[in-house]
Amino acid sequence: MSPTAGGDRGKNNSILYHAKTSAEALALLKSSEKRLSSHEAEQRLYTYGLNELKKTKTASRVKIILSQFTSPLIWMLLIAIIIFNI
């Protein structure tokens, strides 16, 4: 099996690493202040996949602009502009 972007990480990862000391975080990650061995790096690549963000589909600019007109507040403002400019 080849590594894939994203892998299985993050499915149920509720550990608050920022609240841990560096020693605790390193222990939880099974790491050290030194670099990983080549074998360990290959194993983690196989287990977790590449260190890439998943690509997400973005909305087109036209769709974003048109979606602004679904808000009742926008319609009220447009009507107010028309009334006060007549």
Tab-separated table of C-alpha atoms in Angstrom:
chain	number	residue	atom	x	y	z
A	1	MET	CA	0.000	0.000	0.000
A	2	SER	CA	1.249	3.459	-0.799
A	3	PRO	CA	0.843	6.410	1.544
A	4	THR	CA	-2.068	8.735	0.910
A	5	ALA	CA	-2.673	12.334	1.846
A	6	GLY	CA	-4.282	12.612	5.238
A	7	GLY	CA	-4.118	8.949	6.202
A	8	ASP	CA	-6.069	7.937	9.305
A	9	ARG	CA	-4.854	10.709	11.548
A	10	GLY	CA	-7.257	13.118	13.146
A	11	LYS	CA	-10.296	10.832	13.179
A	12	ASN	CA	-10.640	10.854	16.959
A	13	ASN	CA	-7.616	12.806	18.132
A	14	SER	CA	-8.842	14.775	21.128
A	15	ILE	CA	-5.447	15.205	22.800
A	16	LEU	CA	-4.700	18.856	23.513
A	17	TYR	CA	-1.001	18.874	22.698
A	18	HIS	CA	-0.706	22.620	23.301
A	19	ALA	CA	-1.700	22.054	26.943
A	20	LYS	CA	1.019	19.436	27.493
A	21	THR	CA	4.633	19.952	28.401
A	22	SER	CA	7.097	19.229	25.626
A	23	ALA	CA	8.168	16.014	27.368
A	24	GLU	CA	4.548	14.825	27.647
A	25	ALA	CA	3.806	15.673	24.014
A	26	LEU	CA	6.925	13.874	22.808
A	27	ALA	CA	6.005	10.818	24.874
A	28	LEU	CA	2.448	10.791	23.491
A	29	LEU	CA	3.798	11.079	19.946
A	30	LYS	CA	6.402	8.393	20.622
A	31	SER	CA	9.094	10.791	19.503
A	32	SER	CA	12.150	12.550	20.875
A	33	GLU	CA	13.955	15.842	20.458
A	34	LYS	CA	16.256	14.114	17.990
A	35	ARG	CA	15.171	13.219	14.483
A	36	LEU	CA	13.314	10.014	13.640
A	37	SER	CA	15.236	7.068	12.308
A	38	SER	CA	14.721	6.261	8.627
A	39	HIS	CA	12.820	3.117	9.584
A	40	GLU	CA	10.511	5.013	11.964
A	41	ALA	CA	9.912	7.737	9.348
A	42	GLU	CA	8.969	5.119	6.733
A	43	GLN	CA	6.675	3.376	9.216
A	44	ARG	CA	4.873	6.621	10.076
A	45	LEU	CA	4.578	7.506	6.398
A	46	TYR	CA	2.926	4.150	5.781
A	47	THR	CA	0.659	4.457	8.842
A	48	TYR	CA	-0.366	8.127	8.633
A	49	GLY	CA	0.228	9.042	4.997
A	50	LEU	CA	1.857	12.073	3.481
A	51	ASN	CA	1.994	15.333	5.407
A	52	GLU	CA	-0.458	17.093	3.081
A	53	LEU	CA	-3.763	18.822	3.532
A	54	LYS	CA	-6.736	17.353	1.747
A	55	LYS	CA	-7.875	19.419	-1.205
A	56	THR	CA	-11.320	20.882	-0.766
A	57	LYS	CA	-13.665	22.148	-3.421
A	58	THR	CA	-14.013	25.920	-3.309
A	59	ALA	CA	-17.044	27.865	-4.441
A	60	SER	CA	-16.753	30.113	-7.478
A	61	ARG	CA	-16.738	33.875	-7.013
A	62	VAL	CA	-20.089	34.193	-8.771
A	63	LYS	CA	-21.673	31.642	-6.440
A	64	ILE	CA	-20.279	33.450	-3.394
A	65	ILE	CA	-21.654	36.797	-4.590
A	66	LEU	CA	-25.063	35.315	-5.406
A	67	SER	CA	-25.221	33.577	-2.027
A	68	GLN	CA	-25.072	36.998	-0.358
A	69	PHE	CA	-28.569	37.708	-1.667
A	70	THR	CA	-30.125	34.847	0.314
A	71	SER	CA	-29.966	36.917	3.486
A	72	PRO	CA	-33.113	38.900	4.422
A	73	LEU	CA	-30.900	41.610	5.916
A	74	ILE	CA	-29.292	42.244	2.529
A	75	TRP	CA	-32.730	42.585	0.921
A	76	MET	CA	-33.817	45.068	3.608
A	77	LEU	CA	-30.672	47.126	3.055
A	78	LEU	CA	-31.166	47.116	-0.721
A	79	ILE	CA	-34.788	48.251	-0.319
A	80	ALA	CA	-33.701	50.987	2.115
A	81	ILE	CA	-31.083	52.209	-0.375
A	82	ILE	CA	-33.682	52.349	-3.142
A	83	ILE	CA	-36.239	54.174	-0.958
A	84	PHE	CA	-33.806	56.780	0.343
A	85	ASN	CA	-32.368	57.461	-3.117
A	86	ILE	CA	-35.710	58.149	-4.762
